[in-house]
Amino acid sequence: MRIDVLSIFPEYLAALDLSLIGKARQKGLLHIGVRDVRDFALDRHRTVDDTPYGGGAGMVMKPEPWAQALESVLEGAPEAQAGEADPRPVLIVPSPAGRVFDQAFAYELAEEPHLVFACGRYEGIDERVLDWAQERFRVMPVSLGDYVLNGGEVAVLAMVEAVGRLVPGVVGNPLSLVEESHSDGLLEYPVYTKPAEWRGHAVPEVLLSGNHAAIAEHRRHEQLRRTAERRPELLDGRSTADLSRSDLEVAESAGFAEADGVLTRRA
Ligand code: ADE
């Protein structure tokens, strides 16, 4: 997978050299390029921002440096594969005004051959850049969540890590992707390591039993309990088709009822 990141703070993206993502780059699984949008400024002061039309606080990023930076990414882009549904690369614009990023979206993006991230700063990028870019990119404003960061860089670090680790070969043991939080719509079960007794806290007995069926059931119940307590909205309306009798009992004791094949939060 090829990933291009455009930012006026390319140093922020240095973290993409570390750990699993850094190793994946070394192995050639991920090709990540970072460009400084200031290199595409038109004046000797390398100006990338200006005052907003209509007034208001803060500054807006000028359109022309962005257009040229985006064009530079396309110059080196691989040719579209024959039969590819939509050959335009995905252009992700991190913004608190975007659709919220989640694991399902991370899986979708992991199928793409080329992702481009445009990190806005200040009050954002001149909106016309996004309109202009539609012809060349599939433009997607994306938010990490309902809070405001100073710019898109931190959001890009999070998204590149979430997507990159789903690219085949990046995570050594693919089974670890199956069991983690959100992979099946539930939060992950709690984990423990040695010693079995630590500062008066014991590991749940069943985990020491060697009974794999009982362990799997216990973990599933913990997932349900935890999801009901911490993220009840994830369970509300969830189909009960894949829940066993004992799973349902756990959900019921955690405040849910079954009606017409779905879980519903009791008032
Ligand atoms: N830029 C500023 N705030 C953001 C957020 N919540 N998500 C993504 N990008 C952002």
Tab-separated table of C-alpha atoms and ligand atoms in Angstrom:
chain	number	residue	atom	x	y	z
A	1	MET	CA	0.000	0.000	0.000
A	2	ARG	CA	1.148	3.478	-0.813
A	3	ILE	CA	0.442	6.319	1.652
A	4	ASP	CA	1.226	10.000	1.074
A	5	VAL	CA	0.917	12.544	3.867
A	6	LEU	CA	0.873	16.296	3.218
A	7	SER	CA	1.559	18.579	6.180
A	8	ILE	CA	3.297	21.809	7.146
A	9	PHE	CA	4.807	19.877	10.096
A	10	PRO	CA	6.352	16.834	8.417
A	11	GLU	CA	8.406	16.175	11.586
A	12	TYR	CA	5.187	15.138	13.313
A	13	LEU	CA	5.061	12.089	11.084
A	14	ALA	CA	8.497	10.831	12.193
A	15	ALA	CA	6.680	8.410	14.515
A	16	LEU	CA	5.726	6.414	11.408
A	17	ASP	CA	9.354	5.188	11.351
A	18	LEU	CA	8.879	3.338	14.643
A	19	SER	CA	7.543	-0.012	15.783
A	20	LEU	CA	5.306	-2.169	13.571
A	21	ILE	CA	4.607	0.526	10.985
A	22	GLY	CA	8.327	1.371	10.719
A	23	LYS	CA	9.132	-2.340	10.255
A	24	ALA	CA	6.394	-2.675	7.623
A	25	ARG	CA	8.012	0.196	5.725
A	26	GLN	CA	11.392	-1.499	5.892
A	27	LYS	CA	9.850	-4.725	4.613
A	28	GLY	CA	8.261	-2.856	1.686
A	29	LEU	CA	4.691	-3.610	2.800
A	30	LEU	CA	3.908	0.090	3.267
A	31	HIS	CA	5.393	2.880	1.154
A	32	ILE	CA	4.901	6.088	3.124
A	33	GLY	CA	5.892	9.463	1.714
A	34	VAL	CA	5.630	12.726	3.663
A	35	ARG	CA	5.634	16.106	1.854
A	36	ASP	CA	5.886	19.605	3.298
A	37	VAL	CA	3.056	21.750	1.944
A	38	ARG	CA	5.256	24.826	2.478
A	39	ASP	CA	7.488	23.560	-0.334
A	40	PHE	CA	4.570	24.401	-2.634
A	41	ALA	CA	4.051	27.962	-1.353
A	42	LEU	CA	4.340	30.652	-4.010
A	43	ASP	CA	6.276	33.396	-2.182
A	44	ARG	CA	9.677	33.616	-0.546
A	45	HIS	CA	8.087	33.681	2.909
A	46	ARG	CA	6.538	30.281	2.132
A	47	THR	CA	3.112	31.558	3.137
A	48	VAL	CA	0.423	28.893	3.385
A	49	ASP	CA	-2.357	30.760	5.241
A	50	ASP	CA	-4.437	33.908	4.928
A	51	THR	CA	-7.383	35.655	6.604
A	52	PRO	CA	-10.872	34.179	6.124
A	53	TYR	CA	-13.380	35.748	3.723
A	54	GLY	CA	-16.420	36.800	5.723
A	55	GLY	CA	-14.315	37.485	8.792
A	56	GLY	CA	-13.930	35.390	11.919
A	57	ALA	CA	-11.136	34.145	14.122
A	58	GLY	CA	-7.995	32.430	12.880
A	59	MET	CA	-6.476	31.813	9.483
A	60	VAL	CA	-7.377	29.593	6.530
A	61	MET	CA	-4.940	27.549	4.435
A	62	LYS	CA	-4.503	29.000	0.940
A	63	PRO	CA	-5.716	26.862	-1.972
A	64	GLU	CA	-2.854	27.014	-4.499
A	65	PRO	CA	-0.090	25.438	-2.368
A	66	TRP	CA	-2.508	22.589	-1.590
A	67	ALA	CA	-3.436	22.057	-5.238
A	68	GLN	CA	0.230	21.889	-6.221
A	69	ALA	CA	1.100	19.574	-3.325
A	70	LEU	CA	-1.751	17.242	-4.310
A	71	GLU	CA	-0.719	17.332	-7.972
A	72	SER	CA	2.816	16.378	-6.970
A	73	VAL	CA	1.431	13.268	-5.260
A	74	LEU	CA	-0.427	12.247	-8.423
A	75	GLU	CA	2.680	12.669	-10.563
A	76	GLY	CA	4.334	9.734	-8.856
A	77	ALA	CA	1.167	7.677	-8.403
A	78	PRO	CA	1.063	4.133	-9.755
A	79	GLU	CA	-1.088	3.571	-12.856
A	80	ALA	CA	-4.624	2.384	-12.117
A	81	GLN	CA	-4.987	-1.401	-12.370
A	82	ALA	CA	-7.242	-2.704	-15.171
A	83	GLY	CA	-10.682	-3.470	-13.774
A	84	GLU	CA	-10.175	-1.316	-10.677
A	85	ALA	CA	-13.592	0.059	-9.718
A	86	ASP	CA	-12.563	3.686	-9.166
A	87	PRO	CA	-8.951	4.483	-10.014
A	88	ARG	CA	-8.883	7.756	-8.041
A	89	PRO	CA	-6.791	7.517	-4.836
A	90	VAL	CA	-8.656	8.122	-1.582
A	91	LEU	CA	-7.910	11.587	-0.167
A	92	ILE	CA	-8.542	11.709	3.562
A	93	VAL	CA	-8.901	15.154	5.060
A	94	PRO	CA	-8.793	14.910	8.873
A	95	SER	CA	-11.376	17.265	10.342
A	96	PRO	CA	-13.669	17.339	13.354
A	97	ALA	CA	-16.388	18.008	10.744
A	98	GLY	CA	-15.837	14.653	9.005
A	99	ARG	CA	-17.403	11.198	9.318
A	100	VAL	CA	-16.167	9.409	12.404
A	101	PHE	CA	-13.337	6.926	11.857
A	102	ASP	CA	-13.985	3.402	13.132
A	103	GLN	CA	-12.651	-0.131	12.742
A	104	ALA	CA	-15.042	-0.984	9.883
A	105	PHE	CA	-13.751	2.044	7.972
A	106	ALA	CA	-10.160	1.045	8.780
A	107	TYR	CA	-10.846	-2.355	7.175
A	108	GLU	CA	-12.284	-0.645	4.068
A	109	LEU	CA	-9.274	1.643	3.738
A	110	ALA	CA	-6.880	-1.297	4.180
A	111	GLU	CA	-8.135	-2.619	0.799
A	112	GLU	CA	-7.070	0.557	-1.027
A	113	PRO	CA	-3.805	0.644	-3.012
A	114	HIS	CA	-3.171	4.366	-2.395
A	115	LEU	CA	-4.212	6.660	0.469
A	116	VAL	CA	-3.418	10.367	0.609
A	117	PHE	CA	-3.793	12.368	3.837
A	118	ALA	CA	-4.074	16.179	3.786
A	119	CYS	CA	-3.336	17.620	7.232
A	120	GLY	CA	-5.036	20.966	7.721
A	121	ARG	CA	-3.892	23.478	10.342
A	122	TYR	CA	-5.402	26.744	11.570
A	123	GLU	CA	-9.144	26.922	10.816
A	124	GLY	CA	-8.806	24.475	7.937
A	125	ILE	CA	-8.143	24.350	4.189
A	126	ASP	CA	-9.988	26.603	1.695
A	127	GLU	CA	-13.079	24.517	0.864
A	128	ARG	CA	-12.566	24.935	-2.881
A	129	VAL	CA	-9.539	22.622	-2.669
A	130	LEU	CA	-11.844	19.773	-1.653
A	131	ASP	CA	-14.233	20.542	-4.532
A	132	TRP	CA	-11.394	20.828	-7.047
A	133	ALA	CA	-9.820	17.598	-5.791
A	134	GLN	CA	-12.974	15.494	-6.398
A	135	GLU	CA	-12.026	14.989	-10.022
A	136	ARG	CA	-8.691	13.417	-9.101
A	137	PHE	CA	-9.362	11.859	-5.693
A	138	ARG	CA	-12.170	10.267	-3.724
A	139	VAL	CA	-12.307	13.003	-1.086
A	140	MET	CA	-13.292	11.979	2.448
A	141	PRO	CA	-13.294	14.355	5.426
A	142	VAL	CA	-12.731	12.098	8.456
A	143	SER	CA	-12.858	12.820	12.191
A	144	LEU	CA	-11.189	10.864	14.971
A	145	GLY	CA	-14.006	11.765	17.338
A	146	ASP	CA	-16.009	14.609	18.798
A	147	TYR	CA	-13.145	16.753	20.043
A	148	VAL	CA	-10.849	19.283	18.399
A	149	LEU	CA	-7.128	18.832	17.720
A	150	ASN	CA	-4.796	21.598	16.564
A	151	GLY	CA	-4.296	19.952	13.199
A	152	GLY	CA	-4.653	16.727	11.257
A	153	GLU	CA	-1.217	15.239	11.999
A	154	VAL	CA	-2.104	13.393	15.208
A	155	ALA	CA	-5.262	12.067	13.545
A	156	VAL	CA	-3.174	10.815	10.618
A	157	LEU	CA	-0.786	8.990	12.961
A	158	ALA	CA	-3.790	7.217	14.474
A	159	MET	CA	-5.422	6.387	11.135
A	160	VAL	CA	-2.227	5.198	9.428
A	161	GLU	CA	-1.529	2.902	12.385
A	162	ALA	CA	-5.115	1.557	12.468
A	163	VAL	CA	-5.175	0.933	8.697
A	164	GLY	CA	-1.532	-0.103	8.255
A	165	ARG	CA	-1.762	-2.900	10.822
A	166	LEU	CA	-4.616	-4.464	8.788
A	167	VAL	CA	-2.457	-4.733	5.667
A	168	PRO	CA	-1.498	-8.424	5.289
A	169	GLY	CA	1.918	-9.175	6.786
A	170	VAL	CA	2.181	-6.057	8.952
A	171	VAL	CA	1.034	-7.783	12.146
A	172	GLY	CA	3.023	-10.996	12.665
A	173	ASN	CA	0.175	-13.070	14.075
A	174	PRO	CA	-3.028	-12.304	12.122
A	175	LEU	CA	-5.059	-14.118	14.797
A	176	SER	CA	-4.446	-11.184	17.122
A	177	LEU	CA	-6.540	-9.056	14.718
A	178	VAL	CA	-9.488	-11.432	15.085
A	179	GLU	CA	-9.741	-11.268	18.855
A	180	GLU	CA	-9.286	-7.559	19.461
A	181	SER	CA	-11.826	-4.899	20.404
A	182	HIS	CA	-14.360	-3.950	17.705
A	183	SER	CA	-13.457	-6.850	15.403
A	184	ASP	CA	-16.826	-8.484	16.217
A	185	GLY	CA	-18.683	-5.424	17.462
A	186	LEU	CA	-17.721	-6.121	21.083
A	187	LEU	CA	-14.958	-4.787	23.282
A	188	GLU	CA	-12.012	-7.091	23.954
A	189	TYR	CA	-12.025	-9.351	27.032
A	190	PRO	CA	-9.584	-8.519	29.886
A	191	VAL	CA	-6.155	-10.190	29.779
A	192	TYR	CA	-3.819	-11.387	32.569
A	193	THR	CA	-0.280	-12.731	32.880
A	194	LYS	CA	1.846	-14.246	35.659
A	195	PRO	CA	1.793	-14.284	38.648
A	196	ALA	CA	-1.629	-15.896	39.206
A	197	GLU	CA	-1.921	-13.983	42.493
A	198	TRP	CA	-0.643	-10.380	42.545
A	199	ARG	CA	-0.974	-7.921	45.444
A	200	GLY	CA	-4.073	-9.737	46.662
A	201	HIS	CA	-5.699	-9.852	43.200
A	202	ALA	CA	-6.232	-13.305	41.669
A	203	VAL	CA	-6.547	-14.211	38.001
A	204	PRO	CA	-10.024	-15.663	37.241
A	205	GLU	CA	-9.827	-19.365	38.173
A	206	VAL	CA	-11.180	-20.628	34.840
A	207	LEU	CA	-8.169	-19.218	32.963
A	208	LEU	CA	-5.922	-21.627	34.885
A	209	SER	CA	-8.173	-24.642	34.210
A	210	GLY	CA	-6.878	-25.628	30.772
A	211	ASN	CA	-10.523	-26.085	29.720
A	212	HIS	CA	-10.526	-24.263	26.399
A	213	ALA	CA	-14.300	-24.304	25.885
A	214	ALA	CA	-14.888	-22.890	29.380
A	215	ILE	CA	-12.196	-20.239	28.802
A	216	ALA	CA	-13.746	-19.195	25.477
A	217	GLU	CA	-17.164	-18.912	27.112
A	218	HIS	CA	-15.789	-16.918	30.047
A	219	ARG	CA	-14.042	-14.483	27.693
A	220	ARG	CA	-17.145	-14.017	25.600
A	221	HIS	CA	-19.168	-13.269	28.735
A	222	GLU	CA	-16.540	-10.725	29.814
A	223	GLN	CA	-16.754	-9.080	26.374
A	224	LEU	CA	-20.530	-8.791	26.706
A	225	ARG	CA	-20.372	-7.513	30.307
A	226	ARG	CA	-17.718	-4.955	29.464
A	227	THR	CA	-19.466	-3.740	26.318
A	228	ALA	CA	-22.792	-3.418	28.195
A	229	GLU	CA	-21.130	-1.385	30.933
A	230	ARG	CA	-18.739	0.825	28.927
A	231	ARG	CA	-20.314	1.098	25.468
A	232	PRO	CA	-23.986	0.063	25.764
A	233	GLU	CA	-24.804	1.716	22.431
A	234	LEU	CA	-22.727	-0.978	20.680
A	235	LEU	CA	-25.074	-3.685	21.985
A	236	ASP	CA	-28.340	-1.829	21.484
A	237	GLY	CA	-30.074	-3.336	18.442
A	238	ARG	CA	-27.426	-6.049	17.982
A	239	SER	CA	-28.693	-9.346	16.590
A	240	THR	CA	-28.853	-12.207	19.093
A	241	ALA	CA	-28.326	-14.780	16.312
A	242	ASP	CA	-24.732	-15.503	17.375
A	243	LEU	CA	-25.393	-15.410	21.135
A	244	SER	CA	-25.684	-18.617	23.158
A	245	ARG	CA	-28.194	-19.117	25.972
A	246	SER	CA	-25.563	-18.217	28.567
A	247	ASP	CA	-24.438	-15.176	26.503
A	248	LEU	CA	-28.016	-13.936	26.577
A	249	GLU	CA	-28.203	-14.428	30.343
A	250	VAL	CA	-25.094	-12.276	30.754
A	251	ALA	CA	-26.568	-9.574	28.498
A	252	GLU	CA	-29.818	-9.700	30.439
A	253	SER	CA	-28.076	-9.369	33.782
A	254	ALA	CA	-26.170	-6.373	32.326
A	255	GLY	CA	-29.384	-4.495	31.542
A	256	PHE	CA	-30.424	-5.793	28.099
A	257	ALA	CA	-33.512	-7.694	26.968
A	258	GLU	CA	-34.096	-9.799	23.868
A	259	ALA	CA	-36.981	-8.821	21.599
A	260	ASP	CA	-37.534	-9.998	18.002
A	261	GLY	CA	-34.006	-11.331	17.685
A	262	VAL	CA	-32.212	-8.159	18.807
A	263	LEU	CA	-30.862	-6.844	22.110
A	264	THR	CA	-32.521	-3.746	23.509
A	265	ARG	CA	-31.436	-1.685	26.479
A	266	ARG	CA	-33.954	-1.902	29.302
A	267	ALA	CA	-35.239	1.481	30.438
B	1	ADE	N1	-8.421	17.929	13.227
B	1	ADE	C1	-8.846	18.644	14.276
B	1	ADE	N2	-9.640	17.935	15.062
B	1	ADE	C2	-9.745	16.694	14.493
B	1	ADE	C3	-10.446	15.524	14.821
B	1	ADE	N3	-11.232	15.416	15.887
B	1	ADE	N4	-10.324	14.464	13.998
B	1	ADE	C4	-9.578	14.549	12.888
B	1	ADE	N5	-8.900	15.634	12.540
B	1	ADE	C5	-8.979	16.711	13.322
